[in-house]
Coordinates of C-alpha atoms in Angstrom, one line a residue:
M1 CA 19.0 -5.7 13.3
V2 CA 17.9 -8.5 11.0
Y3 CA 18.9 -11.0 13.6
R4 CA 16.9 -9.2 16.3
Q5 CA 13.9 -9.1 14.0
Y6 CA 14.3 -12.9 13.4
R7 CA 14.4 -13.6 17.1
R8 CA 11.3 -11.5 17.8
E9 CA 9.3 -13.2 15.1
K10 CA 10.3 -16.6 16.2
S11 CA 9.2 -15.9 19.8
I12 CA 5.8 -14.7 18.4
E13 CA 5.5 -17.9 16.4
I14 CA 6.2 -20.1 19.4
S15 CA 3.5 -18.4 21.4
E16 CA 1.1 -18.8 18.5
K17 CA 1.8 -22.5 18.3
V18 CA 1.0 -22.8 22.0
Q19 CA -2.3 -21.0 21.3
D20 CA -3.0 -23.3 18.3
G21 CA -3.0 -26.3 20.6
G22 CA -5.3 -24.7 23.1
A23 CA -7.6 -22.8 20.8
E24 CA -10.4 -25.4 20.9
N25 CA -10.6 -25.2 24.7
M26 CA -10.7 -21.5 24.7
S27 CA -14.4 -21.0 24.5
S28 CA -15.3 -22.5 27.9
T29 CA -12.3 -20.8 29.6
D30 CA -13.2 -17.4 28.2
S31 CA -16.8 -17.8 29.3
E32 CA -15.7 -18.4 32.9
A33 CA -13.1 -15.6 32.8
D34 CA -15.6 -13.0 31.5
D35 CA -18.0 -13.7 34.4
G36 CA -20.2 -10.7 34.3
N37 CA -18.1 -8.6 31.9
V38 CA -19.0 -7.9 28.3
H39 CA -18.6 -11.1 26.5
I40 CA -16.0 -11.2 23.7
P41 CA -16.3 -14.2 21.3
P42 CA -13.3 -16.5 21.4
P43 CA -11.1 -16.8 18.3
T44 CA -12.6 -19.1 15.6
T45 CA -9.3 -19.6 13.8
S46 CA -5.7 -20.1 15.1
P47 CA -3.2 -17.4 14.3
T48 CA -1.1 -19.7 12.1
K49 CA -4.2 -20.7 10.0
F50 CA -5.2 -17.1 9.6
K51 CA -1.8 -16.1 8.4
R52 CA -1.6 -19.1 6.0
L53 CA -5.0 -18.0 4.6
F54 CA -4.0 -14.4 3.9
Y55 CA -0.2 -14.2 3.4
P56 CA 0.1 -16.5 0.3
V57 CA -2.5 -14.4 -1.6
Y58 CA -0.8 -11.2 -0.5
I59 CA 2.6 -12.4 -1.7
L60 CA 1.3 -13.4 -5.1
V61 CA -0.7 -10.2 -5.6
W62 CA 2.1 -7.9 -4.7
G63 CA 4.6 -10.1 -6.6
A64 CA 2.5 -9.5 -9.7
D65 CA 2.5 -5.7 -9.0
W66 CA 6.2 -5.5 -8.3
L67 CA 7.1 -7.4 -11.5
Q68 CA 5.7 -4.4 -13.4
G69 CA 7.1 -1.5 -11.4
P70 CA 10.7 -1.2 -12.7
F71 CA 9.8 -1.6 -16.4
I72 CA 6.6 0.3 -17.1
Y73 CA 8.3 3.6 -17.9
T74 CA 11.1 2.2 -20.0
L75 CA 8.6 0.0 -21.8
Y76 CA 6.6 3.1 -22.9
K77 CA 9.6 5.4 -23.4
D78 CA 12.4 3.3 -24.8
E79 CA 10.8 0.2 -26.3
K80 CA 7.6 1.7 -27.7
K81 CA 9.4 5.0 -28.5
L82 CA 6.5 7.1 -27.1
P83 CA 7.1 10.8 -26.4
E84 CA 7.4 11.9 -22.7
E85 CA 4.2 13.8 -23.0
T86 CA 2.4 10.7 -24.2
V87 CA 3.9 8.6 -21.4
A88 CA 2.8 11.2 -18.9
T89 CA -0.7 11.1 -20.4
L90 CA -0.8 7.3 -20.1
F91 CA 0.1 7.6 -16.4
T92 CA -2.4 10.3 -15.9
T93 CA -5.1 8.1 -17.5
G94 CA -4.3 5.4 -14.9
F95 CA -4.5 7.9 -12.0
L96 CA -7.7 9.4 -13.3
A97 CA -9.3 6.0 -13.6
G98 CA -8.2 5.3 -10.0
A99 CA -9.7 8.6 -8.8
I100 CA -13.0 8.0 -10.5
S101 CA -13.3 4.4 -9.5
A102 CA -12.5 5.3 -5.9
F103 CA -16.0 6.8 -5.6
F104 CA -17.7 3.5 -6.2
V105 CA -15.3 0.6 -6.0
G106 CA -15.3 0.5 -2.2
S107 CA -19.1 0.7 -1.8
L108 CA -19.5 -2.0 -4.4
A109 CA -17.0 -4.2 -2.6
D110 CA -18.9 -3.6 0.7
R111 CA -22.2 -4.4 -0.9
Y112 CA -21.3 -7.4 -3.1
G113 CA -18.4 -8.8 -1.1
R114 CA -14.7 -8.1 -0.7
R115 CA -13.8 -11.6 -1.8
T116 CA -15.6 -11.0 -5.1
A117 CA -13.8 -7.7 -5.4
C118 CA -10.4 -9.4 -4.9
L119 CA -11.2 -11.9 -7.7
T120 CA -12.2 -8.9 -9.9
Y121 CA -8.9 -7.3 -9.3
C122 CA -7.0 -10.5 -10.5
A123 CA -9.1 -10.5 -13.8
I124 CA -8.7 -6.7 -14.4
T125 CA -5.0 -6.6 -13.8
S126 CA -4.4 -9.6 -16.0
L127 CA -6.2 -7.8 -18.9
S128 CA -4.1 -4.7 -18.2
C129 CA -0.9 -6.7 -18.5
L130 CA -2.0 -8.3 -21.7
S131 CA -2.8 -4.9 -23.2
L132 CA 1.0 -4.0 -23.2
V133 CA 1.7 -6.6 -25.8
S134 CA 0.0 -4.3 -28.3
N135 CA 1.5 -1.2 -29.9
N136 CA -2.0 0.3 -30.6
I137 CA -2.2 3.5 -28.6
S138 CA -5.9 3.1 -27.9
I139 CA -5.3 -0.4 -26.4
L140 CA -2.5 1.0 -24.3
F141 CA -4.7 3.8 -22.9
A142 CA -7.4 1.2 -22.2
G143 CA -4.9 -0.9 -20.4
R144 CA -3.7 2.0 -18.3
A145 CA -7.4 2.7 -17.3
L146 CA -7.8 -0.9 -16.2
G147 CA -4.5 -0.6 -14.3
G148 CA -5.8 2.4 -12.5
L149 CA -9.0 0.6 -11.5
G150 CA -7.0 -2.4 -10.5
T151 CA -4.7 -0.3 -8.3
T152 CA -7.7 1.1 -6.4
L153 CA -8.9 -2.4 -5.8
M154 CA -5.5 -3.6 -4.7
Y155 CA -5.1 -0.9 -2.1
T156 CA -8.6 -1.2 -0.7
V157 CA -10.3 -4.6 -0.9
F158 CA -7.5 -6.9 0.2
E159 CA -6.7 -5.0 3.4
A160 CA -10.4 -4.5 4.0
W161 CA -11.1 -8.2 3.7
M162 CA -8.2 -9.1 6.1
V163 CA -9.0 -6.5 8.8
T164 CA -12.7 -7.5 8.8
E165 CA -11.8 -11.2 9.0
Y166 CA -9.4 -10.4 11.8
N167 CA -12.2 -8.8 13.8
Q168 CA -14.9 -11.3 12.9
R169 CA -12.7 -14.2 13.9
S170 CA -11.7 -12.4 17.2
M171 CA -8.1 -12.7 16.4
A172 CA -7.4 -9.9 18.9
R173 CA -7.9 -12.5 21.6
T174 CA -4.7 -14.2 20.4
N175 CA -1.1 -12.9 20.4
L176 CA -1.5 -12.0 16.7
K177 CA -1.6 -8.2 16.8
L178 CA -2.9 -6.2 13.9
S179 CA 0.3 -4.0 14.0
N180 CA 2.4 -7.1 13.6
I181 CA 0.4 -8.2 10.6
F182 CA 0.8 -4.9 8.9
G183 CA 4.6 -4.9 9.7
R184 CA 4.9 -8.4 8.3
M185 CA 2.9 -7.5 5.2
I186 CA 5.4 -4.8 4.3
T187 CA 8.4 -7.0 5.1
L188 CA 7.0 -9.8 2.9
S189 CA 6.1 -7.2 0.1
S190 CA 9.7 -5.9 0.2
V191 CA 11.2 -9.4 0.0
V192 CA 8.9 -10.3 -2.9
A193 CA 9.8 -7.0 -4.6
V194 CA 13.5 -7.7 -4.4
F195 CA 13.0 -11.1 -6.0
A196 CA 10.6 -9.6 -8.5
G197 CA 13.1 -7.0 -9.6
L198 CA 15.8 -9.6 -10.1
V199 CA 13.4 -12.0 -11.9
G200 CA 12.1 -9.2 -14.1
Q201 CA 15.7 -8.3 -15.0
L202 CA 16.4 -11.9 -15.9
L203 CA 13.3 -12.1 -18.0
V204 CA 14.1 -8.9 -19.9
G205 CA 17.6 -10.1 -20.5
A206 CA 16.4 -13.6 -21.7
T207 CA 13.6 -12.4 -23.9
G208 CA 14.9 -9.0 -25.1
T209 CA 11.6 -7.3 -24.4
N210 CA 10.2 -5.4 -21.4
T211 CA 6.8 -7.0 -21.8
S212 CA 7.9 -10.3 -20.4
P213 CA 7.6 -9.2 -16.7
F214 CA 4.0 -8.1 -17.3
L215 CA 3.2 -11.5 -18.8
A216 CA 4.9 -13.1 -15.8
S217 CA 2.6 -11.1 -13.5
I218 CA -0.4 -13.1 -14.9
F219 CA 1.2 -16.3 -13.7
C220 CA 1.1 -14.8 -10.2
L221 CA -2.5 -13.6 -10.4
V222 CA -3.9 -16.9 -11.6
P223 CA -2.9 -19.0 -8.5
A224 CA -3.9 -16.0 -6.3
A225 CA -7.4 -16.0 -7.8
F226 CA -7.6 -19.8 -7.3
I227 CA -6.7 -19.5 -3.6
I228 CA -9.2 -16.7 -3.1
W229 CA -12.0 -18.6 -4.8
S230 CA -11.4 -21.9 -3.1
Q231 CA -10.3 -20.9 0.5
W232 CA -11.5 -17.4 1.3
T233 CA -14.9 -16.7 2.9
E234 CA -17.0 -13.8 1.8
N235 CA -17.4 -10.8 4.0
Y236 CA -19.5 -7.7 3.5
G237 CA -19.9 -4.2 4.8
D238 CA -23.0 -2.5 6.1
S239 CA -24.1 -1.7 2.6
G240 CA -24.3 -5.5 1.9
N241 CA -27.4 -5.6 4.0
A242 CA -28.9 -2.3 2.8
T243 CA -31.0 -1.4 -0.2
P244 CA -29.6 1.2 -2.6
S245 CA -31.9 3.8 -1.2
Q246 CA -30.6 3.2 2.3
A247 CA -26.9 3.4 1.4
A248 CA -25.2 6.7 2.2
P249 CA -23.8 8.5 -0.8
S250 CA -20.1 9.2 -1.2
W251 CA -20.5 13.0 -0.5
Q252 CA -22.1 12.2 2.8
L253 CA -19.3 10.0 3.8
L254 CA -16.7 12.6 2.8
L255 CA -18.5 15.3 4.8
G256 CA -19.5 13.1 7.8
V257 CA -16.3 11.2 8.5
D258 CA -14.2 11.8 11.6
K259 CA -11.6 14.6 11.2
R260 CA -8.9 12.2 12.1
V261 CA -9.7 10.2 9.0
L262 CA -9.6 13.4 6.9
T263 CA -6.2 14.2 8.4
L264 CA -4.9 10.7 7.5
G265 CA -6.4 11.1 4.0
L266 CA -4.6 14.4 3.4
T267 CA -1.4 13.0 4.8
S268 CA -1.6 10.1 2.4
C269 CA -2.5 12.5 -0.4
C270 CA 0.9 14.3 -0.1
F271 CA 3.1 11.3 0.8
E272 CA 1.6 8.7 -1.5
G273 CA 1.2 11.3 -4.3
S274 CA 4.9 12.1 -4.1
M275 CA 5.6 8.3 -3.9
Y276 CA 3.7 7.7 -7.2
L277 CA 5.5 10.6 -8.9
F278 CA 8.7 9.0 -7.7
I279 CA 7.6 5.7 -9.4
F280 CA 7.2 7.7 -12.6
F281 CA 10.4 9.7 -12.3
W282 CA 13.1 7.6 -10.6
S283 CA 14.3 5.9 -13.7
P284 CA 14.7 9.1 -15.8
A285 CA 16.3 10.9 -12.8
L286 CA 18.9 8.1 -12.5
K287 CA 19.4 8.1 -16.3
S288 CA 20.0 11.9 -16.2
S289 CA 22.5 11.6 -13.3
H290 CA 24.2 8.7 -15.1
K291 CA 24.7 10.9 -18.2
L292 CA 26.0 13.8 -16.1
A293 CA 28.6 11.4 -14.6
G294 CA 29.9 10.7 -18.1
Q295 CA 28.5 7.1 -18.3
S296 CA 26.9 5.8 -21.4
G297 CA 26.0 2.2 -20.5
A298 CA 22.5 1.0 -19.7
L299 CA 21.4 1.0 -16.1
P300 CA 20.4 -2.3 -14.4
F301 CA 16.9 -1.2 -13.5
G302 CA 15.9 -4.5 -12.0
I303 CA 18.9 -4.5 -9.6
I304 CA 18.3 -0.9 -8.7
F305 CA 14.6 -1.6 -8.0
A306 CA 15.7 -4.6 -5.9
S307 CA 17.9 -2.2 -3.9
F308 CA 15.0 0.1 -3.3
M309 CA 12.9 -2.8 -2.1
G310 CA 15.6 -3.9 0.3
A311 CA 15.5 -0.4 1.8
M312 CA 11.8 -0.6 2.1
M313 CA 12.0 -4.0 3.8
L314 CA 14.5 -2.4 6.3
G315 CA 11.9 0.3 7.0
S316 CA 9.1 -2.3 7.7
M317 CA 11.4 -4.1 10.1
L318 CA 12.1 -0.9 11.9
F319 CA 8.4 -0.3 12.3
T320 CA 7.9 -3.7 13.9
I321 CA 10.8 -3.0 16.3
V322 CA 9.4 0.4 17.3
M323 CA 5.8 -0.8 17.7
T324 CA 6.9 -3.8 19.7
S325 CA 9.2 -1.9 22.2
R326 CA 7.4 1.5 22.1
K327 CA 10.4 2.8 24.0
W328 CA 11.9 5.0 21.2
M329 CA 8.8 7.0 20.0
S330 CA 5.1 6.8 19.7
C331 CA 3.3 6.1 16.4
R332 CA 2.6 9.8 16.0
E333 CA 6.2 10.7 16.4
L334 CA 7.2 7.9 14.1
L335 CA 4.9 9.2 11.3
Q336 CA 6.2 12.7 11.8
T337 CA 9.8 11.6 11.5
V338 CA 9.0 9.5 8.4
V339 CA 7.4 12.4 6.5
T340 CA 10.2 14.8 7.4
L341 CA 12.9 12.4 6.4
A342 CA 11.1 11.6 3.1
S343 CA 10.9 15.3 2.4
V344 CA 14.6 15.9 3.0
S345 CA 15.7 12.9 1.0
L346 CA 13.7 13.9 -2.1
L347 CA 14.6 17.5 -1.8
S348 CA 18.3 16.6 -1.8
T349 CA 18.0 15.3 -5.3
I350 CA 16.9 18.7 -6.5
F351 CA 20.1 20.4 -5.3
F352 CA 22.6 17.5 -5.8
H353 CA 22.6 15.8 -9.2
H354 CA 25.4 13.5 -8.4
E355 CA 24.6 9.9 -9.4
F356 CA 25.8 8.4 -6.1
I357 CA 23.8 10.9 -4.0
T358 CA 20.7 10.5 -6.1
F359 CA 20.7 6.8 -5.7
W360 CA 21.2 6.8 -2.0
C361 CA 18.6 9.6 -1.4
F362 CA 16.1 7.4 -3.3
C363 CA 17.0 4.5 -1.0
V364 CA 16.4 6.6 2.0
F365 CA 13.0 7.6 0.6
E366 CA 12.1 3.9 0.1
L367 CA 13.2 3.3 3.7
C368 CA 10.6 5.9 4.7
V369 CA 8.0 4.2 2.5
G370 CA 8.6 0.9 4.4
L371 CA 7.9 2.8 7.6
Y372 CA 5.0 4.8 6.4
F373 CA 2.7 2.1 5.0
P374 CA 2.4 -0.1 8.1
C375 CA 2.1 2.9 10.3
M376 CA -0.8 4.4 8.2
A377 CA -2.5 1.0 7.8
Y378 CA -2.4 0.5 11.5
Q379 CA -4.0 3.8 12.2
K380 CA -6.7 3.3 9.6
G381 CA -7.4 -0.2 10.9
K382 CA -8.0 1.2 14.4
I383 CA -10.5 4.0 13.5
I384 CA -12.4 2.9 10.5
D385 CA -15.6 0.8 10.9
D386 CA -15.6 -2.7 9.3
G387 CA -19.0 -2.0 7.8
N388 CA -17.7 0.7 5.5
R389 CA -14.0 -0.1 5.4
A390 CA -13.6 -0.7 1.7
H391 CA -15.7 2.4 0.8
I392 CA -13.7 4.7 3.1
Y393 CA -10.4 3.3 1.9
G394 CA -11.4 4.0 -1.6
L395 CA -12.5 7.6 -0.9
L396 CA -9.2 8.3 0.8
R397 CA -7.4 7.6 -2.4
I398 CA -9.3 10.3 -4.4
P399 CA -7.2 13.3 -3.2
F400 CA -3.9 11.7 -3.9
N401 CA -5.0 10.6 -7.4
I402 CA -6.0 14.2 -8.2
F403 CA -2.7 15.4 -6.8
V404 CA -0.7 13.1 -9.1
V405 CA -2.9 13.9 -12.1
V406 CA -2.3 17.6 -11.7
A407 CA 1.4 17.1 -11.3
L408 CA 1.7 14.8 -14.3
S409 CA -0.3 17.2 -16.4
L410 CA 2.5 19.7 -16.0
T411 CA 5.2 17.3 -17.3
R412 CA 7.1 18.1 -20.4
E413 CA 10.2 16.6 -22.0
G414 CA 13.1 17.1 -19.6
M415 CA 11.1 18.6 -16.8
F416 CA 11.8 16.0 -14.1
H417 CA 13.4 18.4 -11.6
E418 CA 10.6 21.0 -11.9
V419 CA 7.8 18.5 -11.3
S420 CA 9.8 16.9 -8.5
Y421 CA 10.1 20.3 -6.9
L422 CA 6.3 20.7 -7.1
S423 CA 5.7 17.4 -5.2
I424 CA 8.5 18.1 -2.7
T425 CA 7.1 21.6 -1.9
A426 CA 3.6 20.2 -1.3
L427 CA 5.0 17.4 0.9
T428 CA 7.2 19.7 2.9
H429 CA 4.4 22.2 3.4
W430 CA 2.0 19.6 4.6
N431 CA 4.6 18.0 6.9
R432 CA 3.6 20.5 9.7
R433 CA -0.1 19.7 9.7
P434 CA -1.1 16.1 9.7
V435 CA 1.6 15.0 12.2
S436 CA 0.9 17.8 14.7
R437 CA 0.1 17.0 18.2
D438 CA -3.4 18.4 17.9
N439 CA -4.2 16.2 15.0
L440 CA -2.6 12.8 15.5
H441 CA -2.1 12.3 19.2
V442 CA -5.8 11.3 19.6
L443 CA -5.3 8.4 17.2
Q444 CA -3.6 6.5 20.0
R445 CA -7.0 6.2 21.7
A446 CA -9.3 6.4 18.7
P447 CA -12.6 4.5 18.8
T448 CA -13.0 1.7 16.3
H449 CA -16.5 2.6 15.2
Y450 CA -16.3 6.3 14.6
L451 CA -19.0 6.2 11.9
R452 CA -21.6 5.0 14.4
G453 CA -21.5 8.4 16.0
S454 CA -21.7 10.4 12.7
G455 CA -25.5 9.8 12.3
L456 CA -25.0 8.3 8.9
F457 CA -25.4 4.7 10.0
P458 CA -27.6 3.4 12.7
A459 CA -26.0 1.7 15.7

């Protein structure tokens, strides 16, 4: 499977190189070819240059994030000796900050520029990482709040900048498909996560403290910020050209958006909400299963995390294969399969507490995560208007942040399985609705400018 993926990507790169050589002559050819049809501007950037502009920043940003993932819980719980209720409250603070900031972060990015918002993310996340050096509980809570704000920025502005640049530079006229970009993004993220987990484990072993991976994250964010500042161009949304009185408020966007977007938002609420609970609970779940197996040694969290990321990378590769061939199933059927399989894998850990079964069920769930994110990103990229992309992306994160906050507020010492059952029940219940034929089959032919017909924004 890996070899087939390699061959497929090499063939795409060869065709892109051919296009790079002829991109300058495309304008006159396209003008002749259109000949009375609606004129579509020729690409202003070659596919290779576009990828070199975005992928390095994406790798550095996600590398910084993945360095933190395996060690945040054990840093709070084991190294700083905080009670489980306090740890849950810290995580809840981050998600609350993410939910609150989702109301305004996207609109500010659309108004003042997505490039500026990306630079802001690098600064905020660096401060959040530095806060973990302190043992002061107030500073730790402030750091988690900054982390929640940074997460909202990370999941909205980078993708919004890329999709808007893709459309503005007419990259659709090349062989660089948006679905391939999203598939490659998750593959790269998974590869980086594997190395980040291993590097993080080495840093913890060498320094004897779980804060070292967070400090290493800053060394990824600094070069990312430099590339953004020096090479990226600024792009804005519709609100960038509007006065504050002309901009539509958040509640109008929530009430006026296409039902398909609300369907995707509720799907992401349940799936991504369960995923973030998984981030909080996977290490204590494995520790509990480890003790039940009669083992007393410390678990290699960095290596375990790298295994999860390898499973996620396999999922992203499967997405690219399915979307390229389109012989096995449609995107709707793929999303339905992913959500169902994720439900089964997590539900299995409730009934089987064996260490081996728990680990491999978690790997299956990460496989589903690798399939889910490019599939969801591709659907959002098709139906959300560039002018309000960052704002809508931010609003879609509000329900899942609330979902996670409610779940974490019920957490008590030793209550992993009960809270997991809550998230599984919600995910399994919702599994029937967002992936139904009535809701998602229309996404295959969804218009790209649905907000133009809502009456909120003039054509």
